[in-house]
Tab-separated table of C-alpha atoms in Angstrom:
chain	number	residue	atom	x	y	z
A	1	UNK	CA	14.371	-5.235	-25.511
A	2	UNK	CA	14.795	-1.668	-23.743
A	3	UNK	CA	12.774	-2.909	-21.085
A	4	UNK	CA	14.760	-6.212	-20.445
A	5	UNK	CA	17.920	-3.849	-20.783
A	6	UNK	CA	17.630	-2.435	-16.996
A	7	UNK	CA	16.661	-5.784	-15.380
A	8	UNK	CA	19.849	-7.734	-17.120
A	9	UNK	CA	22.094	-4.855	-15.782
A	10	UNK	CA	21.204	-5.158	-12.731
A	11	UNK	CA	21.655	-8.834	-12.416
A	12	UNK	CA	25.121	-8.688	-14.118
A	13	UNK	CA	25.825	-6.281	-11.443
A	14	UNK	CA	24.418	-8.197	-8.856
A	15	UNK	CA	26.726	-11.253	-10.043
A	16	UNK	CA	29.601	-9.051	-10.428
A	17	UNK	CA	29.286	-7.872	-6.541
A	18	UNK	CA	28.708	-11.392	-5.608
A	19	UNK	CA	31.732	-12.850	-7.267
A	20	UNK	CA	33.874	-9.690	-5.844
A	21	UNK	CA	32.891	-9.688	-1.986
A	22	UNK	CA	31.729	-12.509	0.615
A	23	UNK	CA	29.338	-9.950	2.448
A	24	UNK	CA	27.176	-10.531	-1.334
A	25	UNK	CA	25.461	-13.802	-1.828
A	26	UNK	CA	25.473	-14.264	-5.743
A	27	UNK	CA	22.390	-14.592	-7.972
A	28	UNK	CA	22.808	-18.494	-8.042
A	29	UNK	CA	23.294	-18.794	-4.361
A	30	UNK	CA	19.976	-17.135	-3.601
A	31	UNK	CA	18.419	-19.081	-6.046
A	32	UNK	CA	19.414	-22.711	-4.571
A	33	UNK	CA	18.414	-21.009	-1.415
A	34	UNK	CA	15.019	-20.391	-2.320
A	35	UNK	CA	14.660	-23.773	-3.972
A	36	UNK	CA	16.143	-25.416	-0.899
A	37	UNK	CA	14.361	-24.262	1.322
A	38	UNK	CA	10.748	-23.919	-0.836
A	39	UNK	CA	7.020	-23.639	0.129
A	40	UNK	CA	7.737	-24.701	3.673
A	41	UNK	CA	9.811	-21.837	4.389
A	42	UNK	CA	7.966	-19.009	1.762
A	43	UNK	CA	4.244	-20.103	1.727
A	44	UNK	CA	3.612	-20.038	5.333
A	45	UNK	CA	5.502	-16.857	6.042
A	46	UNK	CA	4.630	-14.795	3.333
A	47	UNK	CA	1.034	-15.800	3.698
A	48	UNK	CA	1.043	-14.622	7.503
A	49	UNK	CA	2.755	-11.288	6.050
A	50	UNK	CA	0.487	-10.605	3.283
A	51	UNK	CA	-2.854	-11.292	5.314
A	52	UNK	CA	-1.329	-8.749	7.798
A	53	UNK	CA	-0.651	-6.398	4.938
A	54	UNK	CA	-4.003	-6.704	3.580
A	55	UNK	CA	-5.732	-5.953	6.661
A	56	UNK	CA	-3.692	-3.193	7.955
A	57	UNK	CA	-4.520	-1.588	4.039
A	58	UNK	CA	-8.222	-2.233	4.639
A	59	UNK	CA	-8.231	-0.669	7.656
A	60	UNK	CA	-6.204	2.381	6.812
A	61	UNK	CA	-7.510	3.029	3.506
A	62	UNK	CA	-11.275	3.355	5.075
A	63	UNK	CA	-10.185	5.306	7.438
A	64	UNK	CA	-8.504	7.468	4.971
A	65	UNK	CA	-10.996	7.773	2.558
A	66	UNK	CA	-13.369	8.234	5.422
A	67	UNK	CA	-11.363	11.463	6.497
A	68	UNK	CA	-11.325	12.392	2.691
A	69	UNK	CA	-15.026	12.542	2.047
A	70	UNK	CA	-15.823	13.910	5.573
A	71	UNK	CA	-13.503	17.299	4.478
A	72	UNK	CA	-14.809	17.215	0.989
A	73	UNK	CA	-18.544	17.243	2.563
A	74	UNK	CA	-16.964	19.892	5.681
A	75	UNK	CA	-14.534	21.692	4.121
A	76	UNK	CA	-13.890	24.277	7.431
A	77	UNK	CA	-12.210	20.266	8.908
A	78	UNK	CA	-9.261	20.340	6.551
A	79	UNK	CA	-6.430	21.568	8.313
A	80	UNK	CA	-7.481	19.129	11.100
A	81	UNK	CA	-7.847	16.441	9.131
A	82	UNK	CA	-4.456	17.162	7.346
A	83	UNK	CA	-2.570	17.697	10.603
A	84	UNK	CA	-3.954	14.049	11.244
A	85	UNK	CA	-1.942	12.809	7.987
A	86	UNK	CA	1.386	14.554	8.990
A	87	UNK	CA	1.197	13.093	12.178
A	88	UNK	CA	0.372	9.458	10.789
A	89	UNK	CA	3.434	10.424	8.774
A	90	UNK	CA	6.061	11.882	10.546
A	91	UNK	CA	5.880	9.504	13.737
A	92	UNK	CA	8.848	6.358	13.623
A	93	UNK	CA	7.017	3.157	12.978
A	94	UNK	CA	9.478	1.515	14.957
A	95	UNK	CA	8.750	4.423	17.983
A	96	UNK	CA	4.800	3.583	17.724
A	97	UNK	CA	5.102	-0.064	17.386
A	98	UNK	CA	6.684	-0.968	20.613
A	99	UNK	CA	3.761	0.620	22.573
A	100	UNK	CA	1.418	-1.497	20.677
A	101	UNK	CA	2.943	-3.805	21.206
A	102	UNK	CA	2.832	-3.021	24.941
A	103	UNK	CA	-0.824	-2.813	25.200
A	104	UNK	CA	-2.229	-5.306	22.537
A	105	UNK	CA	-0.011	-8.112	21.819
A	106	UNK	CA	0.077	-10.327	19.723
A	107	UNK	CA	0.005	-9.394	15.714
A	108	UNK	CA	-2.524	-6.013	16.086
A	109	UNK	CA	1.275	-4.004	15.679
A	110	UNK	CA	1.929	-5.956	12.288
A	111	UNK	CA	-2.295	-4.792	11.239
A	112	UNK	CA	-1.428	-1.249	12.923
A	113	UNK	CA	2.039	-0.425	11.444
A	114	UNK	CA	0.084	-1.220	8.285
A	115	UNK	CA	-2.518	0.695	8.441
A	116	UNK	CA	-0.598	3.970	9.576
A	117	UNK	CA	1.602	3.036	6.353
A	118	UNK	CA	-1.140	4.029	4.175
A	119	UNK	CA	-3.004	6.476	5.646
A	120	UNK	CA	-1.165	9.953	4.862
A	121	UNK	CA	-0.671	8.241	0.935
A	122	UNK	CA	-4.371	7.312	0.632
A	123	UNK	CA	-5.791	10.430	2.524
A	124	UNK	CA	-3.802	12.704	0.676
A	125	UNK	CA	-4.535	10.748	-3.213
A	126	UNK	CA	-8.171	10.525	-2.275
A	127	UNK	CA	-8.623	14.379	-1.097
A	128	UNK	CA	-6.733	15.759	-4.059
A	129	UNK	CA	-8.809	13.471	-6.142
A	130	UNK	CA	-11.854	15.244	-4.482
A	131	UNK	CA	-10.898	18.613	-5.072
A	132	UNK	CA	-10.086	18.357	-8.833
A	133	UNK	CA	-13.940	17.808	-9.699
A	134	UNK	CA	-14.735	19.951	-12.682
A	135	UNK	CA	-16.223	23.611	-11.014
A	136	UNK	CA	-18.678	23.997	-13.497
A	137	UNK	CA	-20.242	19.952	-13.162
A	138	UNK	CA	-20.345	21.285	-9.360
A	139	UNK	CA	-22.374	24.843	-10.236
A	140	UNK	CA	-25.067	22.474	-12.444
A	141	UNK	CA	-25.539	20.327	-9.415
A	142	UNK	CA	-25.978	23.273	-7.176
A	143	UNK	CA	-28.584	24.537	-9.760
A	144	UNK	CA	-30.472	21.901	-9.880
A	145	UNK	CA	-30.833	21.780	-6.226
A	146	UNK	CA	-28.394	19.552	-5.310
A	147	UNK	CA	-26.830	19.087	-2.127
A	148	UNK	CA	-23.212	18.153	-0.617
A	149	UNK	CA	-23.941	14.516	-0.836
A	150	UNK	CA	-25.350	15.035	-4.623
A	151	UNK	CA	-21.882	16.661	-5.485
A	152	UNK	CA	-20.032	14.409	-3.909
A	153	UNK	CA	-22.207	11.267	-5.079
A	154	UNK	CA	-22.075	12.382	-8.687
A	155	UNK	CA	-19.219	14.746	-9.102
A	156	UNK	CA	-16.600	14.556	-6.566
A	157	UNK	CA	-16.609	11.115	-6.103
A	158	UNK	CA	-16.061	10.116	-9.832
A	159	UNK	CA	-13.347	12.423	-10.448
A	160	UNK	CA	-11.565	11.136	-7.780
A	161	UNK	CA	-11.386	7.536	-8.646
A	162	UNK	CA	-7.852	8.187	-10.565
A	163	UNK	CA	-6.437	9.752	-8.159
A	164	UNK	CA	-7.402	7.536	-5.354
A	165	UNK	CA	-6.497	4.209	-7.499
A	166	UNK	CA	-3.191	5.620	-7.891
A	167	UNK	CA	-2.537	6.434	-4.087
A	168	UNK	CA	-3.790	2.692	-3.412
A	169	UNK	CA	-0.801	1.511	-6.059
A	170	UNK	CA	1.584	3.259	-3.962
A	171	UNK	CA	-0.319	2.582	-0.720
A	172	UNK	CA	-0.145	-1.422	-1.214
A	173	UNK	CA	3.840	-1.791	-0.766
A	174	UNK	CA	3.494	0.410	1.874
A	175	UNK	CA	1.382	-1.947	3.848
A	176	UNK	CA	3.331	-4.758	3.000
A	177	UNK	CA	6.667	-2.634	4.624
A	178	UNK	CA	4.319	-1.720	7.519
A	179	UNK	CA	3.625	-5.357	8.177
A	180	UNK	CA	6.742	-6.535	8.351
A	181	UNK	CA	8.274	-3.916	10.956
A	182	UNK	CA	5.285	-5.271	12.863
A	183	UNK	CA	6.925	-8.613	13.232
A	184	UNK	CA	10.185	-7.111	13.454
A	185	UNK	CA	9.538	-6.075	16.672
A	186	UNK	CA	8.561	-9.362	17.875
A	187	UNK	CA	5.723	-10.965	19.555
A	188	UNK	CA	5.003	-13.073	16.661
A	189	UNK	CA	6.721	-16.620	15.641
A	190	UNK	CA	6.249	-16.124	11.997
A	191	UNK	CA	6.082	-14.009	9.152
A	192	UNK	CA	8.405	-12.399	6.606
A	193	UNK	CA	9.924	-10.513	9.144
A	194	UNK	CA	10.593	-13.079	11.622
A	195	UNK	CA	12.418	-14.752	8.260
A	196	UNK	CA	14.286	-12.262	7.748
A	197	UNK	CA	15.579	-11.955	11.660
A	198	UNK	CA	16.142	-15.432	12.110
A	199	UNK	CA	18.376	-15.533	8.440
A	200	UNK	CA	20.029	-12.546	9.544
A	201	UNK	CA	20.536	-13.738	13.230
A	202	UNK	CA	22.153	-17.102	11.765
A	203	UNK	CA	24.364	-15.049	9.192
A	204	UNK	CA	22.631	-16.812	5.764
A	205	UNK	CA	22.987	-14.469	3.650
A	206	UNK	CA	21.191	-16.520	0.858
A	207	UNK	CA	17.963	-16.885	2.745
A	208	UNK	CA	18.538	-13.480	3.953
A	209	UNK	CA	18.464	-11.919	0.189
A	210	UNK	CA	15.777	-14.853	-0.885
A	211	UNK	CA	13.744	-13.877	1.460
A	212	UNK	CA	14.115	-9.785	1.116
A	213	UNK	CA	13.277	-10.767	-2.985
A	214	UNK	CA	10.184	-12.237	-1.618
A	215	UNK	CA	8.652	-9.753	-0.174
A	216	UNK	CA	9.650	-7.485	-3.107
A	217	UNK	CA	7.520	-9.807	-5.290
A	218	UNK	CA	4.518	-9.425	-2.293
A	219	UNK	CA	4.686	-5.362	-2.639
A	220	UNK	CA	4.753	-5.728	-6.256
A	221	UNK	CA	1.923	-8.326	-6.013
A	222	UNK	CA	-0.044	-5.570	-4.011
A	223	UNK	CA	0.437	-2.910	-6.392
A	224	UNK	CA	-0.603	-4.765	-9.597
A	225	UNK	CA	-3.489	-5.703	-7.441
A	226	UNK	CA	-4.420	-2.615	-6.134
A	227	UNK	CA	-3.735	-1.276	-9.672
A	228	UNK	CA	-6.178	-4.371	-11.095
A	229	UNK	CA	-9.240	-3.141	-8.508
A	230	UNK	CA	-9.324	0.020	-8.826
A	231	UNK	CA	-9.947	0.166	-12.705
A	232	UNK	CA	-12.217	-3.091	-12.031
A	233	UNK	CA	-14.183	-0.468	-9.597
A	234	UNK	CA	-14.159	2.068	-12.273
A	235	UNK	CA	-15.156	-0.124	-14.882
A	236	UNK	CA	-18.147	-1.750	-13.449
A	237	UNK	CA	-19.192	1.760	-11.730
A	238	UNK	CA	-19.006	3.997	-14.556
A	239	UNK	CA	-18.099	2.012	-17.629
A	240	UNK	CA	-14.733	2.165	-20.480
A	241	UNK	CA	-15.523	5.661	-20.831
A	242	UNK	CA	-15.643	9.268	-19.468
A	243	UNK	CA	-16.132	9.243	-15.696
A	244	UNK	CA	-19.811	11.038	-15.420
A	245	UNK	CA	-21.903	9.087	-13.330
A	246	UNK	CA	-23.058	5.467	-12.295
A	247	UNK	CA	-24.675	3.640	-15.427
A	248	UNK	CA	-28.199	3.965	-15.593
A	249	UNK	CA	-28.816	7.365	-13.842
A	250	UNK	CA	-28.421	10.569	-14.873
């Protein structure tokens, strides 16, 4: 009941500020929107989005975790590596995507604006991941002879599974913003965001608001997803358990 208490406030509210004001389309309206205008409006569009999404999260996250490992393995390549994630950070999307836009065409700024959108969260989740391997599972591995890539392989790498699932939860709706700024900025004749301009360029608020819910559900899609692989990954790799390392070797 407590958690259907939050969700039913907000929708009273939501119907409230409908009823009240013209400039808010009311839960109702949005929902004969959506079932107005139906799969050939939502299914092309958010498929376009979410395939730009997912690529611009592939891309980013390996180069992420790439960046990760390569400091874990060279430690002395940190504080380049994490001036790398500010910047990937701190610059505007909608100042980088333009030039893209400029020089490739086409959708690579949806896949780009994507993959910058996860980069510092993923980098970041990953190296802290990295760094919280247990010191003394580190010190048996060095005693035994083992080098960087044995520590990372059977230490490192395990204990930063959690860590690194987590960043790819937050990582997912990320892309999924990332992608749609993409096609904000034009270039492309579909996708969420070219929706969501059109709706807003025609003043339907309905669509407008059906369309922003949809792409709420996408991000949330991604998460649970993202969420779904990562203890799939973990399961398969090192079993229900404790994370030690990959079944059958020791």
């Amino acid at each position: 009941m407590n958690r259907l208490r939050g969700p039913a406030v907000l929708l009273l509210l939501w119907a409230i500020a409908g009823l009240s004001t013209k400039t808010v389309p009311t839960p109702w309206a949005v929902v004969s929107s959506v079932v107005s205008d139906g799969f050939a409006l939502y299914s092309p569009n958010l498929s376009i989005t979410a395939w730009g999404a997912f690529q611009g999260f592939v891309f980013g996250n390996i180069a992420a975790i790439a960046v990760a490992l390569a400091v874990a393995v060279f430690p002395r390549t940190e504080p380049l590596a994490a001036q790398l994630a500010v910047i990937s950070y701190c610059v505007p999307l909608l100042a980088l995507g333009p030039i893209v836009l400029v020089v490739f065409g086409g959708r690579t700024p949806t896949v780009f604006l994507a993959a910058v959108s996860v980069f510092f969260t993923s980098m970041i989740g990953t190296l802290t991941g990295l760094k919280s391997a247990n010191r003394t599972s580190i010190d048996l591995v060095n005693a035994y002879g083992g080098n960087g890539w044995h520590r990372l392989r059977r230490v490192q790498i395990p204990a930063a599974l959690p860590s690194t699932t987590a960043a790819l939860q937050i990582a997912a709706p990320a892309a999924v913003l990332g992608a749609i700024l993409g096609e904000y900025l034009g270039g492309v004749d579909s996708g969420v965001g070219v929706a969501l301009t059109a709706a807003q360029s025609s003043y339907d608020l309905p669509r407008t608001w059906g369309m922003a819910l949809a792409a709420g559900l996408l991000a949330g899609a991604g998460y649970f997803a993202a969420s779904l692989a990562g203890k799939l990954v973990q399961s398969r790799l090192y079993g229900p358990g404790a994370i030690t390392a990959p079944k059958g070797e020791s």
